[in-house]
Tab-separated table of C-alpha atoms in Angstrom:
chain	number	residue	atom	x	y	z
A	526	MET	CA	0.000	0.000	0.000
A	527	ALA	CA	2.910	2.355	0.808
A	528	ALA	CA	4.424	1.648	-2.555
A	529	VAL	CA	1.111	2.380	-4.278
A	530	ALA	CA	0.735	5.627	-2.330
A	531	PHE	CA	4.248	6.681	-3.213
A	532	ALA	CA	3.610	5.867	-6.848
A	533	VAL	CA	0.434	7.917	-6.788
A	534	ALA	CA	2.215	10.811	-5.161
A	535	ALA	CA	5.077	10.534	-7.568
A	536	ALA	CA	2.663	10.456	-10.447
A	537	GLY	CA	1.179	13.710	-9.128
A	538	GLY	CA	4.598	15.172	-8.877
A	539	VAL	CA	4.621	15.447	-5.027
A	540	LYS	CA	7.059	13.473	-2.947
A	541	GLY	CA	5.741	11.793	0.225
A	542	SER	CA	2.617	12.732	2.145
A	543	ALA	CA	1.598	15.048	4.949
A	544	GLY	CA	1.022	12.074	7.255
A	545	ALA	CA	4.410	10.485	6.578
A	546	THR	CA	6.264	13.752	7.079
A	547	ALA	CA	4.401	14.448	10.307
A	548	GLU	CA	5.075	10.944	11.621
A	549	ALA	CA	8.800	11.254	10.854
A	550	TYR	CA	8.961	14.661	12.486
A	551	PHE	CA	7.260	13.515	15.697
A	552	LYS	CA	9.518	10.457	15.855
A	553	ALA	CA	12.665	12.562	15.518
A	554	TRP	CA	11.309	15.062	18.080
A	555	ARG	CA	10.680	12.339	20.651
A	556	GLU	CA	14.204	11.024	20.142
A	557	GLY	CA	15.755	14.476	20.370
A	558	ASP	CA	17.209	14.169	16.870
A	559	VAL	CA	17.171	17.854	16.001
A	560	GLY	CA	19.170	17.261	12.831
A	561	ALA	CA	16.524	14.893	11.429
A	562	MET	CA	13.801	17.357	12.417
A	563	SER	CA	15.642	20.160	10.641
A	564	ARG	CA	15.777	18.198	7.387
A	565	LEU	CA	11.986	17.841	7.455
A	566	VAL	CA	11.410	21.572	7.862
A	567	ASP	CA	10.983	23.998	5.015
A	568	ARG	CA	13.813	26.492	5.211
A	569	PRO	CA	14.525	26.056	8.936
A	570	PRO	CA	15.770	29.230	10.668
A	571	GLU	CA	19.420	29.429	11.576
A	572	ASP	CA	18.603	29.111	15.270
A	573	PHE	CA	16.321	26.078	14.797
A	574	ARG	CA	18.663	23.639	16.519
A	575	ALA	CA	19.711	26.183	19.146
A	576	ARG	CA	16.078	26.888	20.069
A	577	HIS	CA	15.272	23.223	20.653
A	578	ARG	CA	18.412	22.541	22.624
A	579	ALA	CA	18.013	25.700	24.659
A	580	MET	CA	14.453	24.850	25.652
A	581	ASP	CA	15.409	21.342	26.723
A	582	GLY	CA	18.581	22.429	28.482
A	583	GLU	CA	17.509	25.671	30.135
A	584	LEU	CA	14.179	24.301	31.333
A	585	GLY	CA	15.629	20.978	32.402
A	586	VAL	CA	13.411	18.770	30.225
A	587	GLU	CA	13.940	15.171	31.284
A	588	ASP	CA	11.269	13.530	29.153
A	589	LEU	CA	8.943	14.418	26.302
A	590	GLU	CA	5.661	12.760	25.350
A	591	LEU	CA	3.878	13.649	22.088
A	592	ARG	CA	0.425	12.441	21.088
A	593	PRO	CA	-0.512	13.575	17.562
A	594	ALA	CA	-4.110	13.532	16.312
A	595	PRO	CA	-4.971	12.462	12.726
A	596	VAL	CA	-3.801	14.671	9.870
A	597	ARG	CA	-6.392	17.054	8.626
A	598	SER	CA	-6.287	18.852	5.292
A	599	THR	CA	-6.367	22.629	5.254
A	600	GLY	CA	-6.071	23.014	1.453
A	601	GLU	CA	-4.877	21.256	-1.700
A	602	ASP	CA	-1.258	21.494	-0.614
A	603	SER	CA	-1.461	22.171	3.099
A	604	ALA	CA	-2.361	20.203	6.208
A	605	GLU	CA	-2.011	20.304	9.955
A	606	VAL	CA	-1.700	17.860	12.839
A	607	PRO	CA	-3.042	18.938	16.243
A	608	PHE	CA	-1.113	17.312	19.051
A	609	SER	CA	-0.852	17.240	22.819
A	610	GLY	CA	2.294	16.728	24.780
A	611	VAL	CA	3.870	16.576	28.212
A	612	ARG	CA	7.338	17.839	29.039
A	613	THR	CA	8.696	16.584	32.355
A	614	LEU	CA	10.965	19.144	33.977
A	615	ASP	CA	13.502	17.923	36.501
A	616	GLU	CA	12.581	20.552	39.123
A	617	LEU	CA	8.922	21.202	38.371
A	618	GLY	CA	7.518	17.909	37.111
A	619	ALA	CA	4.963	17.420	34.349
A	620	TRP	CA	4.188	20.360	32.082
A	621	PRO	CA	1.377	19.530	29.627
A	622	PHE	CA	0.824	21.569	26.491
A	623	ASP	CA	-1.060	21.522	23.193
A	624	GLY	CA	0.176	22.518	19.777
A	625	VAL	CA	-0.326	22.281	16.048
A	626	LEU	CA	2.195	20.977	13.492
A	627	ARG	CA	1.604	22.681	10.176
A	628	LEU	CA	2.687	21.156	6.855
A	629	ALA	CA	2.693	22.285	3.231
A	630	VAL	CA	4.024	21.240	-0.134
A	631	ARG	CA	7.213	23.053	-0.877
A	632	GLU	CA	9.125	22.391	-4.115
A	633	ARG	CA	6.939	19.334	-4.754
A	634	GLU	CA	7.680	17.809	-1.308
A	635	TRP	CA	5.691	17.734	1.945
A	636	LYS	CA	7.542	19.772	4.536
A	637	VAL	CA	6.941	21.035	8.055
A	638	VAL	CA	6.170	24.735	8.128
A	639	TRP	CA	7.928	25.570	11.368
A	640	ALA	CA	7.463	28.580	13.624
A	641	PRO	CA	8.456	29.128	17.294
A	642	GLU	CA	4.904	28.317	18.407
A	643	THR	CA	5.471	24.783	17.067
A	644	LEU	CA	7.660	24.286	20.142
A	645	HIS	CA	4.977	25.836	22.351
A	646	PRO	CA	2.030	28.120	21.517
A	647	LEU	CA	3.210	30.766	24.013
A	648	LEU	CA	6.366	31.356	21.962
A	649	LYS	CA	4.303	33.028	19.252
A	650	ASP	CA	4.991	36.669	18.411
A	651	GLY	CA	8.239	36.926	20.350
A	652	GLY	CA	7.080	35.155	23.476
A	653	THR	CA	9.558	33.517	25.841
A	654	ILE	CA	9.364	30.775	28.433
A	655	GLU	CA	11.932	30.649	31.206
A	656	LEU	CA	12.613	29.448	34.716
A	657	THR	CA	12.792	32.188	37.329
A	658	GLU	CA	13.473	32.113	41.053
A	659	PHE	CA	11.408	34.068	43.521
A	660	GLU	CA	11.831	34.771	47.200
A	661	GLY	CA	9.670	33.085	49.764
A	662	PRO	CA	8.322	34.851	52.822
A	663	ALA	CA	10.671	36.015	55.557
A	664	ALA	CA	11.407	33.582	58.343
A	665	GLU	CA	8.450	33.145	60.646
A	666	LEU	CA	9.363	33.011	64.323
A	667	VAL	CA	6.862	30.916	66.243
A	668	THR	CA	6.412	29.528	69.724
A	669	SER	CA	7.636	26.109	70.811
A	670	GLU	CA	4.172	24.784	69.933
A	671	GLY	CA	4.500	26.100	66.378
A	672	GLU	CA	1.926	28.842	66.966
A	673	PRO	CA	2.276	32.579	66.303
A	674	ILE	CA	3.902	34.690	69.000
A	675	PRO	CA	1.047	36.313	70.952
A	676	ARG	CA	0.264	39.853	69.855
A	677	ASP	CA	1.420	42.723	72.056
A	678	SER	CA	3.735	40.313	73.827
A	679	TYR	CA	6.504	42.853	74.571
A	680	ALA	CA	9.003	40.435	73.029
A	681	GLU	CA	9.499	42.298	69.753
A	682	SER	CA	12.974	43.638	70.526
A	683	TYR	CA	14.222	40.073	70.988
A	684	LEU	CA	12.493	38.832	67.839
A	685	ALA	CA	14.097	41.738	65.965
A	686	ARG	CA	17.534	40.546	67.130
A	687	LEU	CA	16.812	37.025	65.901
A	688	ARG	CA	15.298	37.807	62.496
A	689	PRO	CA	18.575	38.899	60.822
A	690	GLU	CA	20.015	35.493	61.712
A	691	TYR	CA	17.363	33.948	59.458
A	692	ALA	CA	17.441	36.596	56.743
A	693	ASP	CA	18.457	34.135	54.015
A	694	VAL	CA	15.090	33.384	52.466
A	695	ASN	CA	14.305	30.159	50.678
A	696	LEU	CA	13.785	30.499	46.941
A	697	GLY	CA	10.905	29.167	44.917
A	698	LEU	CA	11.037	28.255	41.222
A	699	ALA	CA	8.517	29.202	38.553
A	700	LEU	CA	8.085	28.467	34.852
A	701	VAL	CA	7.090	31.837	33.421
A	702	ALA	CA	5.817	32.867	30.001
A	703	LYS	CA	6.396	36.439	28.821
A	704	GLY	CA	5.540	38.274	25.652
A	705	PRO	CA	5.184	41.743	24.195
A	706	GLY	CA	1.895	43.271	25.317
A	707	ARG	CA	1.047	40.229	27.455
A	708	ALA	CA	0.890	39.932	31.183
A	709	GLU	CA	3.485	37.606	32.669
A	710	GLN	CA	2.005	34.131	33.101
A	711	ARG	CA	3.227	31.639	35.672
A	712	LEU	CA	2.795	28.156	34.219
A	713	LEU	CA	4.264	25.956	36.952
A	714	THR	CA	5.449	26.756	40.466
A	715	ALA	CA	7.563	25.049	43.094
A	716	GLU	CA	6.835	26.971	46.268
A	717	PRO	CA	9.814	27.625	48.546
A	718	LYS	CA	10.085	25.648	51.715
A	719	LYS	CA	8.452	27.604	54.487
A	720	ASN	CA	11.091	28.934	56.846
A	721	VAL	CA	9.592	28.454	60.300
A	722	VAL	CA	11.840	28.943	63.319
A	723	ARG	CA	10.601	27.551	66.618
A	724	LEU	CA	11.653	29.489	69.653
A	725	THR	CA	11.550	28.112	73.175
A	726	LEU	CA	8.770	30.555	74.062
A	727	SER	CA	5.540	29.004	75.314
A	728	ARG	CA	2.491	30.732	73.890
A	729	ARG	CA	0.584	30.304	77.144
A	730	VAL	CA	3.427	31.537	79.359
A	731	GLN	CA	4.354	34.414	77.045
A	732	ALA	CA	0.767	35.632	76.932
A	733	ALA	CA	0.474	35.501	80.733
A	734	ALA	CA	3.772	37.356	81.171
A	735	ALA	CA	2.794	40.093	78.733
A	736	ARG	CA	-0.608	40.649	80.270
A	737	ALA	CA	0.997	40.863	83.721
A	738	LEU	CA	2.982	43.886	82.473
A	739	ASP	CA	0.034	45.697	80.918
A	740	GLY	CA	-0.130	49.139	82.456
A	741	VAL	CA	3.303	48.872	84.093
A	742	GLU	CA	5.933	50.827	82.194
A	743	ASN	CA	9.669	50.287	82.556
A	744	SER	CA	9.196	46.681	83.623
A	745	SER	CA	10.131	43.197	82.510
A	746	ILE	CA	9.529	39.568	83.315
A	747	ILE	CA	11.612	36.603	82.223
A	748	VAL	CA	10.451	33.022	82.709
A	749	LEU	CA	12.665	29.937	82.373
A	750	ARG	CA	12.154	26.191	82.384
A	751	PRO	CA	14.605	25.204	85.145
A	752	GLY	CA	15.434	21.731	83.858
A	753	THR	CA	16.507	22.919	80.394
A	754	GLY	CA	17.231	26.646	80.544
A	755	GLU	CA	14.601	27.306	77.874
A	756	VAL	CA	13.202	30.833	77.950
A	757	LEU	CA	9.461	30.280	78.207
A	758	ALA	CA	8.663	33.985	78.160
A	759	VAL	CA	10.378	37.336	77.853
A	760	ALA	CA	8.148	40.370	78.184
A	761	ASP	CA	10.181	43.556	78.242
A	762	ARG	CA	8.822	47.083	78.616
A	763	LEU	CA	12.054	48.680	79.807
A	764	LYS	CA	12.441	52.235	78.508
A	765	ASP	CA	15.383	54.191	77.125
A	766	ALA	CA	16.678	51.206	75.120
A	767	TYR	CA	17.368	49.163	78.244
A	768	SER	CA	17.043	45.397	77.944
A	769	ALA	CA	16.337	42.637	80.447
A	770	PHE	CA	18.859	40.399	78.625
A	771	HIS	CA	21.638	42.842	77.900
A	772	ASP	CA	21.760	45.451	80.680
A	773	MET	CA	22.724	45.106	84.323
A	774	PHE	CA	21.343	46.867	87.378
A	775	PRO	CA	21.985	46.685	91.116
A	776	PRO	CA	20.029	43.567	92.188
A	777	GLY	CA	19.321	44.716	95.724
A	778	SER	CA	18.291	42.029	98.161
A	779	THR	CA	17.758	39.391	95.474
A	780	PHE	CA	21.556	39.131	95.650
A	781	LYS	CA	21.153	37.855	99.191
A	782	THR	CA	20.320	34.545	97.528
A	783	ILE	CA	23.965	34.360	96.419
A	784	VAL	CA	25.218	35.598	99.791
A	785	ALA	CA	23.047	32.992	101.516
A	786	ALA	CA	24.585	30.298	99.293
A	787	ALA	CA	28.065	31.370	100.417
A	788	LEU	CA	27.015	31.402	104.086
A	789	LEU	CA	25.334	27.998	103.828
A	790	LYS	CA	28.541	26.664	102.325
A	791	SER	CA	30.452	28.129	105.286
A	792	GLY	CA	28.404	26.090	107.741
A	793	LEU	CA	25.277	28.108	108.546
A	794	GLU	CA	21.980	26.268	108.234
A	795	PRO	CA	18.471	27.616	107.635
A	796	GLY	CA	17.622	26.973	111.291
A	797	SER	CA	20.776	28.560	112.687
A	798	GLN	CA	20.006	31.411	115.093
A	799	VAL	CA	21.435	34.761	114.065
A	800	PRO	CA	20.922	38.320	115.319
A	801	CYS	CA	18.867	40.816	113.320
A	802	PRO	CA	19.424	44.164	115.053
A	803	ALA	CA	17.953	47.370	113.677
A	804	THR	CA	21.445	48.642	112.863
A	805	TYR	CA	24.813	47.011	112.402
A	806	ALA	CA	28.099	48.791	111.805
A	807	ILE	CA	31.142	47.050	110.428
A	808	PRO	CA	33.716	47.712	113.168
A	809	GLY	CA	35.307	51.087	112.478
A	810	HIS	CA	33.149	51.708	109.437
A	811	ARG	CA	29.656	52.663	108.314
A	812	GLY	CA	26.444	51.260	109.643
A	813	PHE	CA	23.724	49.373	107.800
A	814	ASP	CA	20.027	49.532	108.694
A	815	ASN	CA	17.045	47.283	108.199
A	816	ASP	CA	14.089	48.589	106.245
A	817	GLY	CA	11.987	50.596	108.629
A	818	GLY	CA	14.631	50.314	111.384
A	819	THR	CA	13.153	46.993	112.548
A	820	ASP	CA	14.959	45.076	115.302
A	821	ARG	CA	13.973	41.401	115.184
A	822	GLY	CA	16.352	40.123	117.822
A	823	MET	CA	17.559	36.543	117.414
A	824	ILE	CA	15.910	34.763	114.488
A	825	SER	CA	16.624	31.812	112.239
A	826	PHE	CA	18.839	32.314	109.211
A	827	ALA	CA	15.840	31.386	107.063
A	828	ASP	CA	13.801	34.168	108.651
A	829	ALA	CA	16.680	36.571	108.138
A	830	LEU	CA	16.277	35.991	104.389
A	831	ALA	CA	12.481	35.978	104.685
A	832	HIS	CA	12.510	39.433	106.290
A	833	SER	CA	15.532	40.567	104.266
A	834	CYS	CA	17.581	41.573	107.309
A	835	ASN	CA	20.384	43.753	105.981
A	836	THR	CA	22.092	43.758	109.331
A	837	THR	CA	22.155	39.972	109.592
A	838	PHE	CA	23.660	39.488	106.161
A	839	VAL	CA	26.283	42.211	106.525
A	840	GLN	CA	27.336	40.926	109.949
A	841	GLN	CA	27.444	37.249	108.964
A	842	ALA	CA	29.100	37.776	105.592
A	843	THR	CA	31.815	40.089	106.916
A	844	THR	CA	32.668	37.828	109.861
A	845	ARG	CA	32.206	34.317	108.434
A	846	ILE	CA	33.398	34.738	104.852
A	847	GLY	CA	35.569	37.178	102.951
A	848	ALA	CA	35.060	39.148	99.772
A	849	GLU	CA	36.946	36.472	97.843
A	850	GLU	CA	34.603	33.692	98.967
A	851	LEU	CA	31.587	35.805	98.034
A	852	ARG	CA	33.011	36.605	94.620
A	853	GLU	CA	33.764	32.906	93.972
A	854	THR	CA	30.220	31.957	94.927
A	855	ALA	CA	28.807	34.610	92.597
A	856	LEU	CA	30.952	33.272	89.763
A	857	GLU	CA	29.806	29.721	90.542
A	858	TRP	CA	26.200	30.925	90.180
A	859	GLY	CA	26.794	32.502	86.766
A	860	PHE	CA	28.145	35.966	87.452
A	861	GLY	CA	31.001	37.186	85.301
A	862	ARG	CA	30.003	35.428	82.096
A	863	GLY	CA	27.969	36.022	79.001
A	864	MET	CA	24.730	34.222	78.279
A	865	PRO	CA	24.501	32.916	74.702
A	866	THR	CA	20.735	32.780	74.352
A	867	GLY	CA	20.587	33.126	70.564
A	868	ALA	CA	19.793	36.802	71.131
A	869	GLN	CA	22.874	37.204	73.323
A	870	GLY	CA	22.757	38.219	76.967
A	871	VAL	CA	24.846	38.889	80.051
A	872	CYS	CA	24.617	37.712	83.641
A	873	GLY	CA	26.170	39.824	86.375
A	874	SER	CA	29.346	41.323	87.717
A	875	ILE	CA	30.862	41.768	91.144
A	876	GLU	CA	34.005	43.783	91.744
A	877	ASP	CA	36.256	43.230	94.710
A	878	PRO	CA	35.526	45.904	97.305
A	879	GLU	CA	38.134	48.545	98.001
A	880	THR	CA	36.945	49.152	101.569
A	881	PRO	CA	34.856	47.317	104.190
A	882	ASP	CA	32.074	49.795	103.419
A	883	ASP	CA	32.141	48.610	99.794
A	884	ALA	CA	32.058	45.005	101.018
A	885	GLY	CA	28.927	45.678	103.067
A	886	ALA	CA	27.242	47.385	100.118
A	887	ASN	CA	28.036	44.414	97.868
A	888	ILE	CA	26.488	42.025	100.392
A	889	ILE	CA	23.091	43.707	100.143
A	890	GLY	CA	23.195	43.918	96.329
A	891	GLN	CA	24.347	47.510	96.069
A	892	GLY	CA	27.849	48.889	95.686
A	893	LYS	CA	29.794	47.130	92.972
A	894	VAL	CA	27.304	44.348	92.229
A	895	GLN	CA	25.292	44.361	89.000
A	896	ALA	CA	22.971	41.787	87.450
A	897	SER	CA	20.626	41.476	84.512
A	898	PRO	CA	17.054	40.273	85.020
A	899	LEU	CA	18.018	37.302	82.808
A	900	CYS	CA	20.817	36.473	85.236
A	901	MET	CA	18.574	36.581	88.286
A	902	ALA	CA	15.973	34.404	86.532
A	903	ALA	CA	18.771	31.887	85.939
A	904	VAL	CA	19.695	32.046	89.644
A	905	ALA	CA	16.093	31.282	90.622
A	906	ALA	CA	16.003	28.408	88.123
A	907	ALA	CA	19.248	27.027	89.543
A	908	VAL	CA	17.763	26.947	93.056
A	909	GLN	CA	14.706	25.097	91.764
A	910	ASP	CA	16.648	22.571	89.666
A	911	GLY	CA	19.903	22.258	91.576
A	912	THR	CA	21.874	22.915	88.379
A	913	LEU	CA	22.922	26.208	86.839
A	914	ARG	CA	21.910	26.153	83.168
A	915	SER	CA	22.530	28.639	80.397
A	916	PRO	CA	19.233	30.277	79.323
A	917	ARG	CA	18.371	30.005	75.641
A	918	LEU	CA	15.683	31.183	73.217
A	919	LEU	CA	16.482	28.591	70.540
A	920	ALA	CA	17.521	24.975	70.247
A	921	GLU	CA	21.047	24.412	71.556
A	922	GLU	CA	22.512	23.824	68.082
A	923	GLU	CA	21.035	27.054	66.750
A	924	VAL	CA	22.321	28.987	69.759
A	925	ARG	CA	25.762	27.537	69.097
A	926	GLN	CA	25.675	28.724	65.480
A	927	ILE	CA	24.554	32.252	66.374
A	928	ASP	CA	26.099	33.092	69.745
A	929	GLY	CA	28.691	30.397	70.278
A	930	ARG	CA	28.723	27.368	72.524
A	931	PRO	CA	26.423	27.692	75.554
A	932	HIS	CA	27.950	27.127	78.956
A	933	PRO	CA	27.622	23.505	80.099
A	934	PRO	CA	25.290	22.784	83.021
A	935	VAL	CA	26.916	23.223	86.437
A	936	PRO	CA	25.623	20.975	89.264
A	937	LEU	CA	25.466	22.949	92.504
A	938	ASP	CA	26.075	21.869	96.096
A	939	SER	CA	22.941	19.885	96.948
A	940	LYS	CA	22.987	20.893	100.631
A	941	VAL	CA	23.268	24.573	99.723
A	942	VAL	CA	20.452	24.283	97.203
A	943	ALA	CA	18.199	22.482	99.685
A	944	GLY	CA	18.824	25.232	102.224
A	945	LEU	CA	18.037	27.984	99.727
A	946	ARG	CA	14.741	26.311	98.825
A	947	VAL	CA	13.691	26.302	102.481
A	948	MET	CA	14.703	29.919	102.931
A	949	MET	CA	13.014	31.179	99.757
A	950	ARG	CA	9.782	29.429	100.720
A	951	ALA	CA	9.911	31.323	104.005
A	952	VAL	CA	10.037	34.600	102.050
A	953	VAL	CA	6.656	33.829	100.479
A	954	ASP	CA	5.199	32.067	103.508
A	955	HIS	CA	5.680	34.808	106.080
A	956	GLY	CA	8.356	37.187	104.810
A	957	THR	CA	8.532	40.163	102.472
A	958	ALA	CA	6.377	38.405	99.826
A	959	GLY	CA	3.890	36.961	102.329
A	960	ASP	CA	0.142	37.569	102.078
A	961	ALA	CA	0.572	38.997	98.583
A	962	GLY	CA	-1.663	36.526	96.759
A	963	LEU	CA	1.056	34.303	95.340
A	964	PRO	CA	-0.162	30.763	94.557
A	965	ASP	CA	0.735	27.842	96.789
A	966	GLY	CA	4.093	26.254	96.080
A	967	VAL	CA	5.858	29.464	95.054
A	968	ALA	CA	9.203	30.388	96.624
A	969	GLY	CA	11.111	33.582	95.988
A	970	LYS	CA	13.091	36.607	97.083
A	971	THR	CA	12.221	40.277	96.905
A	972	GLY	CA	14.746	42.995	96.221
A	973	THR	CA	14.802	46.769	96.470
A	974	ALA	CA	17.847	48.419	94.916
A	975	GLU	CA	18.588	52.042	95.729
A	976	VAL	CA	19.497	54.353	92.844
A	977	ARG	CA	21.057	57.705	93.605
A	978	GLY	CA	18.710	60.553	92.761
A	979	GLN	CA	15.926	58.248	91.531
A	980	ARG	CA	13.322	55.870	92.835
A	981	PRO	CA	14.662	52.398	93.692
A	982	HIS	CA	14.407	49.395	91.382
A	983	GLY	CA	11.927	46.702	92.394
A	984	TRP	CA	12.856	43.008	92.010
A	985	PHE	CA	11.256	39.665	92.668
A	986	ILE	CA	12.720	36.316	91.702
A	987	GLY	CA	11.015	32.987	92.297
A	988	PHE	CA	10.036	29.525	91.191
A	989	ASP	CA	7.439	26.818	91.515
A	990	ASP	CA	7.411	23.176	90.417
A	991	GLU	CA	7.438	24.025	86.705
A	992	LEU	CA	9.138	27.344	86.088
A	993	ALA	CA	11.388	30.061	87.444
A	994	PHE	CA	11.100	33.789	86.860
A	995	CYS	CA	12.446	37.261	87.490
A	996	VAL	CA	10.301	40.398	87.655
A	997	PHE	CA	12.142	43.708	87.418
A	998	VAL	CA	10.611	47.189	87.592
A	999	ARG	CA	13.140	49.890	86.868
A	1000	ASN	CA	12.686	52.835	89.249
A	1001	GLY	CA	9.408	51.280	90.285
A	1002	GLY	CA	9.781	51.288	94.051
A	1003	SER	CA	10.207	48.389	96.440
A	1004	GLY	CA	10.211	44.771	95.365
A	1005	ARG	CA	7.178	44.126	97.549
A	1006	SER	CA	5.083	46.959	96.119
A	1007	ALA	CA	6.282	47.002	92.494
A	1008	ALA	CA	7.468	43.530	91.458
A	1009	VAL	CA	5.498	41.069	93.576
A	1010	PRO	CA	2.069	42.190	92.230
A	1011	ILE	CA	3.298	41.542	88.686
A	1012	ALA	CA	4.384	38.040	89.681
A	1013	VAL	CA	0.962	37.468	91.250
A	1014	ARG	CA	-0.816	38.518	88.044
A	1015	PHE	CA	1.516	36.405	85.942
A	1016	LEU	CA	1.221	33.199	87.978
A	1017	ASN	CA	-2.530	33.520	88.453
A	1018	GLY	CA	-2.894	34.213	84.723
A	1019	LEU	CA	-1.290	30.950	83.613
């Protein structure tokens, strides 16, 4: 039959047929034989081969399927073959398309009448098809549960420090068609991987911390998970660019926690009887007074912390231990080092006193002692857990990449820790934080730090079975009046 058809065609003076030419062209196209395709085309353009190879190479075509329909005549010496096809791109997958192969008799032979739209209809009239990359959304910082950070959480300054660390956005890939006078058309899309960064923040705890600060300017609260060092909440309303992670302030009587640790190590016990006179003067030097000039007589060491007896702590610390022992204890509890949280941070500092008066001031958290609220939250967490852990806002590996290696956990003297727990419970049970509305099971220590020419700073550090915290109110007044009510609102709001 083929021979007869050829003979008929030859008799008519036309070589081949539209169907045979189309079949040969599609076969060569499937096989990627651009040379064979070119020989079947009437006067192929100079860039015929380059166009085919460029489309396959630049778009990453891995496979091509072509399904031609029957030939249909469009005139005595012209025909066309509608076809459908699927290009499989290595990065975007299947890309289906439809086209038309046009044929005509040229110089007494059936030839393909080629145009760019034969490759793809969108290439008509100067159109182009190309792969383009596009940026995905900026990194989304979320809570440990994968939920959005609560609104108005007073944590924005810390999120702003973290965002540049995740500024490298993931890129998506799109197959885009363009053409003169046509709107850009996206044909296929590979969306970029969503860049979600989980912080250690707990949505529930962060929300409670933030709401506890509503209406209280120049204040902050930091909450830690004692067993891991994870920052469960950081709500910071400190003014004048101060930061609860990065700035240090005199810690006032919260520093007595460290002094108590040194005295417990020296042999005092929570039940040891100690004097709490209204005034105590270091021999030959200045005197120190209790708040309100209260003389409590002989009381237990635990009650001395509960009532924040300045005179007891100055007397005991200057007679039982030296400045060197106190400084070593402070360093053991985290002072003197940075805190690589992922958003950086510092702990505290204590300088050796130049005079006995300086030594007494250091003992009550004044003088040459400074601490950040982050540091004092870590101290409270260490009492609860028995181990000093480096606070962090991110997973340990991410903190290491951003801020450097976190400090390893430091187990603390178990007898000292047990004593501090007893003493800090006494503070809440019947001391300076007593009858304030704190929930059962909370232990803590208040602090009031004098500031020359300004109102004092108010502090309260504490813990329960699940978390540890530090409340700091800059120039807010006493720890009892300024910081403890915030802790009450926070804990009752969980």
